[in-house]
Amino acid sequence: MKIKFSDSFADALSSVTAILVGLFAGFIILLISNAPQAPQGFWAILTSGFSTMNDLGQVLYFATPIIMTGLSVGFSAKTGLFNIGAAGQFIVGAYAAVIVGVKCAFLPGHLHWITALLAAMLAGALWGAIPGIFKAIFNVNEVISCIMTNYIGMYLVNFLITKTAYDSLRNQSMRVAAKANLPKMGMDNIFRDGFIVSSANSGILVAVLFAVLIFIILEKTSFGYELKACGFNRDAARYAGINEKRSIVLSMVIAGAMAGVGGALLYLAGSGKSINVVDVLAQEGFNGIPVALLGLNNPIGIIFSGLLVSYLNVGGFNMQLYNFAPQIIEIIIAVIIYFSAFALLVREFFNSLRKRRGDDL
C-alpha cells in the first residue's frame, strides 16, 4: 500500500518528535536529580497546567507575550531574515506602553489601553526598522545589528524609566493606571480558584488575532508573496520587479511591531507586573525563537507552540512541591524548549526521504 508523505505531515511529525524527545530528556534530568520523586515531578509538569482553572489562566497569561515574540521571529524567518532582536523590540515596546499607561491618565476608558497598545506597536516597529535598514542599505548581517539593538534597547529603557516613571522603592517602573490595562472580558471570573484569580485577560485574544492576521498577510496577499519571494532569493525577486530593500525593511518593521505588542500585553495585563530596572535582556524575546522553531514559523502553529511552552512553565512551578530545586526546574524547561530546534532536523530528514522515494513509503 502506498502512503503519501505530505509536507504538512512531515511538519507535524517533526514537531511532535521534538516535544517527545524534549520531555524524555527532562525526565532523565529528574531521575538524576531526585530519582524517588521523579515520576511525581514529571507528572506535575504534564498535568499542572490543567490542575485548576487558576493554573489554566496562568498558562494563557504567560503564553500571550511569547506567542507575539514567536510571531515576530517566525514572520522574519518566512521572509529570509533571522530576527534575534525580539528581546530589544519587546522591552522598547513595553516601555512605550507603560509610559502611556502611567502618564496619559487623561485618556478616557478603553482609549487608554488602545493608545498604549498602539504606542508599543509603533515603538517596536521603529526599533525593528534599525537592523532592517542596516541590512537593506549596508548589507549588515541582521543578527549582528539585532544583538546590538537588544543591549542598546535594554540600557535605554533602564535609563528612561529612571527619568520618567521610576518607583525607587521597588527599582522598577510605576504601575500603570487601572484603565490602561486590557479588559478581562470575564476571564477573571472563569480562570480562578476561589479567591485566587489568575492574570488571564483579553491579551490572549489579541495575540490570536495577530497570528491570524500574519497568516493572511503571508499566505493570502501579494504583499506577503513579495516578502517571501525576497526571502527565498533576493536576486530573483529584484529581477521580477520586487523592491528587495523595501521588503527587507518592512519585514523587520512588522516583526518589531509584533514583539513590541508582546511587551505591552505582558505589562498591561493587570497582574501588577512592572519593568524591573536590571541589566538583563527580556527572556520573552528569546523564548520567541524556540516557539517559532517548534511552530515551524507557521503563525497558527506558533499559537499552539506558545501555549505548550507556557504550559510547561506553569507545570515547572508546581514541581517544587516534590523537592526539586528551582534551578533544576529551569534546566528542565530550557532543555524542553531548546530541543525544539531538533524539529528542523527531523523535518529536513523526512523531506529528503520523501524526495528520494518519490513520496512513496
Short mmCIF file of N, CA, C and O in Angstrom, two decimals, residues 198-263:
data_model
loop_
_atom_site.label_atom_id
_atom_site.label_comp_id
_atom_site.label_asym_id
_atom_site.label_seq_id
_atom_site.Cartn_x
_atom_site.Cartn_y
_atom_site.Cartn_z
N SER A 198 -6.42 34.36 38.45
CA SER A 198 -5.31 34.32 37.51
C SER A 198 -5.18 35.67 36.80
O SER A 198 -6.03 36.56 36.92
N SER A 199 -4.10 35.82 36.04
CA SER A 199 -3.84 37.05 35.30
C SER A 199 -4.36 36.99 33.86
O SER A 199 -4.03 37.85 33.05
N ALA A 200 -5.17 35.98 33.54
CA ALA A 200 -5.70 35.83 32.19
C ALA A 200 -6.54 37.05 31.82
O ALA A 200 -7.30 37.57 32.63
N ASN A 201 -6.40 37.50 30.59
CA ASN A 201 -7.14 38.66 30.12
C ASN A 201 -7.30 38.57 28.61
O ASN A 201 -6.90 37.57 27.99
N SER A 202 -7.85 39.63 28.02
CA SER A 202 -8.12 39.61 26.58
C SER A 202 -6.85 39.65 25.74
O SER A 202 -6.93 39.57 24.51
N GLY A 203 -5.69 39.77 26.37
CA GLY A 203 -4.44 39.78 25.62
C GLY A 203 -4.25 38.53 24.78
O GLY A 203 -3.70 38.60 23.67
N ILE A 204 -4.70 37.38 25.28
CA ILE A 204 -4.56 36.14 24.52
C ILE A 204 -5.37 36.21 23.24
O ILE A 204 -4.96 35.68 22.19
N LEU A 205 -6.51 36.88 23.29
CA LEU A 205 -7.33 37.04 22.08
C LEU A 205 -6.65 37.97 21.09
O LEU A 205 -6.70 37.74 19.87
N VAL A 206 -6.00 39.02 21.61
CA VAL A 206 -5.24 39.93 20.75
C VAL A 206 -4.13 39.17 20.04
O VAL A 206 -3.89 39.35 18.84
N ALA A 207 -3.42 38.31 20.78
CA ALA A 207 -2.32 37.54 20.20
C ALA A 207 -2.83 36.61 19.10
O ALA A 207 -2.20 36.48 18.04
N VAL A 208 -3.96 35.96 19.35
CA VAL A 208 -4.52 35.05 18.34
C VAL A 208 -4.94 35.84 17.09
O VAL A 208 -4.71 35.40 15.96
N LEU A 209 -5.53 37.01 17.29
CA LEU A 209 -5.93 37.84 16.15
C LEU A 209 -4.72 38.27 15.32
O LEU A 209 -4.77 38.26 14.08
N PHE A 210 -3.63 38.62 15.99
CA PHE A 210 -2.42 39.00 15.26
C PHE A 210 -1.87 37.79 14.50
O PHE A 210 -1.36 37.93 13.38
N ALA A 211 -1.94 36.60 15.09
CA ALA A 211 -1.46 35.41 14.40
C ALA A 211 -2.26 35.15 13.13
O ALA A 211 -1.69 34.83 12.07
N VAL A 212 -3.58 35.28 13.22
CA VAL A 212 -4.43 35.10 12.05
C VAL A 212 -4.12 36.17 11.00
O VAL A 212 -4.05 35.87 9.79
N LEU A 213 -3.91 37.41 11.44
CA LEU A 213 -3.59 38.49 10.51
C LEU A 213 -2.27 38.22 9.79
O LEU A 213 -2.17 38.41 8.56
N ILE A 214 -1.25 37.78 10.53
CA ILE A 214 0.04 37.48 9.91
C ILE A 214 -0.09 36.33 8.92
O ILE A 214 0.51 36.35 7.83
N PHE A 215 -0.89 35.32 9.27
CA PHE A 215 -1.12 34.20 8.35
C PHE A 215 -1.76 34.69 7.05
O PHE A 215 -1.35 34.28 5.95
N ILE A 216 -2.76 35.56 7.17
CA ILE A 216 -3.43 36.08 5.97
C ILE A 216 -2.46 36.89 5.12
O ILE A 216 -2.42 36.77 3.89
N ILE A 217 -1.65 37.73 5.77
CA ILE A 217 -0.69 38.55 5.04
C ILE A 217 0.29 37.67 4.26
O ILE A 217 0.57 37.91 3.08
N LEU A 218 0.82 36.65 4.92
CA LEU A 218 1.84 35.81 4.29
C LEU A 218 1.28 34.90 3.20
O LEU A 218 1.93 34.68 2.17
N GLU A 219 0.08 34.36 3.44
CA GLU A 219 -0.43 33.32 2.55
C GLU A 219 -1.49 33.78 1.56
O GLU A 219 -1.74 33.10 0.57
N LYS A 220 -2.12 34.93 1.82
CA LYS A 220 -3.27 35.32 1.00
C LYS A 220 -3.12 36.67 0.31
O LYS A 220 -4.07 37.11 -0.33
N THR A 221 -1.98 37.33 0.43
CA THR A 221 -1.82 38.65 -0.18
C THR A 221 -0.59 38.69 -1.07
O THR A 221 0.38 37.96 -0.85
N SER A 222 -0.64 39.57 -2.06
CA SER A 222 0.53 39.75 -2.95
C SER A 222 1.69 40.37 -2.18
O SER A 222 2.86 40.10 -2.48
N PHE A 223 1.37 41.20 -1.18
CA PHE A 223 2.42 41.80 -0.35
C PHE A 223 3.21 40.72 0.38
O PHE A 223 4.45 40.73 0.40
N GLY A 224 2.51 39.76 0.96
CA GLY A 224 3.18 38.66 1.63
C GLY A 224 3.98 37.82 0.67
O GLY A 224 5.08 37.34 1.00
N TYR A 225 3.45 37.62 -0.55
CA TYR A 225 4.19 36.85 -1.56
C TYR A 225 5.50 37.54 -1.91
O TYR A 225 6.54 36.89 -2.06
N GLU A 226 5.46 38.86 -2.03
CA GLU A 226 6.68 39.61 -2.34
C GLU A 226 7.71 39.48 -1.22
O GLU A 226 8.91 39.32 -1.48
N LEU A 227 7.24 39.56 0.02
CA LEU A 227 8.17 39.43 1.15
C LEU A 227 8.82 38.05 1.16
O LEU A 227 10.03 37.93 1.37
N LYS A 228 8.02 37.00 0.94
CA LYS A 228 8.58 35.65 0.95
C LYS A 228 9.49 35.42 -0.25
O LYS A 228 10.52 34.75 -0.14
N ALA A 229 9.11 35.97 -1.39
CA ALA A 229 9.94 35.82 -2.59
C ALA A 229 11.30 36.46 -2.38
O ALA A 229 12.34 35.91 -2.77
N CYS A 230 11.30 37.61 -1.75
CA CYS A 230 12.56 38.30 -1.45
C CYS A 230 13.40 37.47 -0.49
O CYS A 230 14.63 37.42 -0.59
N GLY A 231 12.74 36.80 0.46
CA GLY A 231 13.47 35.95 1.40
C GLY A 231 14.08 34.74 0.74
O GLY A 231 15.19 34.32 1.08
N PHE A 232 13.37 34.15 -0.24
CA PHE A 232 13.89 32.97 -0.93
C PHE A 232 15.09 33.30 -1.80
O PHE A 232 16.09 32.59 -1.79
N ASN A 233 14.99 34.39 -2.54
CA ASN A 233 16.07 34.75 -3.45
C ASN A 233 15.96 36.23 -3.80
O ASN A 233 15.09 36.63 -4.57
N ARG A 234 16.84 37.04 -3.22
CA ARG A 234 16.78 38.48 -3.43
C ARG A 234 17.03 38.85 -4.88
O ARG A 234 16.39 39.76 -5.43
N ASP A 235 17.96 38.17 -5.53
CA ASP A 235 18.28 38.49 -6.93
C ASP A 235 17.10 38.18 -7.85
O ASP A 235 16.77 38.98 -8.74
N ALA A 236 16.47 37.02 -7.63
CA ALA A 236 15.31 36.66 -8.44
C ALA A 236 14.16 37.62 -8.19
O ALA A 236 13.43 38.00 -9.12
N ALA A 237 13.98 38.03 -6.92
CA ALA A 237 12.91 38.97 -6.59
C ALA A 237 13.14 40.31 -7.27
O ALA A 237 12.21 40.92 -7.80
N ARG A 238 14.40 40.75 -7.28
CA ARG A 238 14.73 42.02 -7.95
C ARG A 238 14.47 41.92 -9.45
O ARG A 238 13.94 42.84 -10.08
N TYR A 239 14.82 40.77 -10.04
CA TYR A 239 14.59 40.55 -11.47
C TYR A 239 13.10 40.58 -11.80
O TYR A 239 12.69 41.02 -12.88
N ALA A 240 12.28 40.11 -10.84
CA ALA A 240 10.83 40.10 -11.06
C ALA A 240 10.19 41.46 -10.78
O ALA A 240 8.97 41.59 -10.88
N GLY A 241 10.98 42.45 -10.43
CA GLY A 241 10.45 43.78 -10.21
C GLY A 241 10.08 44.10 -8.78
O GLY A 241 9.45 45.12 -8.51
N ILE A 242 10.48 43.26 -7.84
CA ILE A 242 10.20 43.49 -6.42
C ILE A 242 11.31 44.33 -5.82
O ILE A 242 12.50 44.06 -6.04
N ASN A 243 10.95 45.34 -5.06
CA ASN A 243 11.93 46.18 -4.38
C ASN A 243 12.42 45.45 -3.14
O ASN A 243 11.78 45.46 -2.10
N GLU A 244 13.58 44.78 -3.25
CA GLU A 244 14.04 43.92 -2.16
C GLU A 244 14.44 44.72 -0.94
O GLU A 244 14.28 44.25 0.20
N LYS A 245 14.95 45.92 -1.11
CA LYS A 245 15.34 46.74 0.04
C LYS A 245 14.12 47.15 0.85
O LYS A 245 14.13 47.09 2.08
N ARG A 246 13.09 47.56 0.16
CA ARG A 246 11.85 47.92 0.86
C ARG A 246 11.27 46.70 1.58
O ARG A 246 10.80 46.81 2.72
N SER A 247 11.32 45.54 0.95
CA SER A 247 10.78 44.32 1.56
C SER A 247 11.53 43.96 2.83
O SER A 247 10.92 43.55 3.83
N ILE A 248 12.85 44.09 2.81
CA ILE A 248 13.66 43.77 4.00
C ILE A 248 13.29 44.69 5.15
O ILE A 248 13.08 44.24 6.29
N VAL A 249 13.21 45.98 4.87
CA VAL A 249 12.89 46.95 5.93
C VAL A 249 11.49 46.69 6.47
O VAL A 249 11.28 46.67 7.70
N LEU A 250 10.53 46.49 5.58
CA LEU A 250 9.15 46.26 6.03
C LEU A 250 9.03 44.96 6.83
O LEU A 250 8.25 44.88 7.78
N SER A 251 9.79 43.94 6.45
CA SER A 251 9.76 42.69 7.20
C SER A 251 10.20 42.91 8.64
O SER A 251 9.57 42.41 9.59
N MET A 252 11.30 43.65 8.82
CA MET A 252 11.79 43.90 10.17
C MET A 252 10.88 44.87 10.93
O MET A 252 10.75 44.77 12.15
N VAL A 253 10.25 45.78 10.23
CA VAL A 253 9.30 46.70 10.87
C VAL A 253 8.11 45.92 11.43
O VAL A 253 7.69 46.11 12.58
N ILE A 254 7.56 45.02 10.62
CA ILE A 254 6.42 44.22 11.07
C ILE A 254 6.83 43.30 12.20
O ILE A 254 6.11 43.14 13.20
N ALA A 255 8.00 42.67 12.07
CA ALA A 255 8.50 41.79 13.13
C ALA A 255 8.68 42.56 14.43
O ALA A 255 8.31 42.09 15.51
N GLY A 256 9.26 43.76 14.34
CA GLY A 256 9.44 44.59 15.53
C GLY A 256 8.13 45.00 16.15
O GLY A 256 8.00 45.04 17.39
N ALA A 257 7.14 45.29 15.32
CA ALA A 257 5.82 45.67 15.84
C ALA A 257 5.19 44.53 16.63
O ALA A 257 4.59 44.75 17.69
N MET A 258 5.34 43.30 16.14
CA MET A 258 4.79 42.14 16.84
C MET A 258 5.44 41.98 18.21
O MET A 258 4.77 41.73 19.23
N ALA A 259 6.78 42.10 18.26
CA ALA A 259 7.47 41.96 19.54
C ALA A 259 7.09 43.09 20.49
O ALA A 259 6.93 42.87 21.70
N GLY A 260 6.95 44.31 19.96
CA GLY A 260 6.55 45.44 20.79
C GLY A 260 5.18 45.25 21.41
O GLY A 260 4.97 45.55 22.59
N VAL A 261 4.25 44.72 20.64
CA VAL A 261 2.91 44.43 21.17
C VAL A 261 3.00 43.37 22.27
O VAL A 261 2.29 43.44 23.28
N GLY A 262 3.90 42.40 22.08
CA GLY A 262 4.10 41.39 23.12
C GLY A 262 4.50 42.00 24.45
O GLY A 262 4.02 41.60 25.52
N GLY A 263 5.38 43.00 24.40
CA GLY A 263 5.77 43.71 25.62
C GLY A 263 4.60 44.41 26.27
O GLY A 263 4.44 44.38 27.50
#
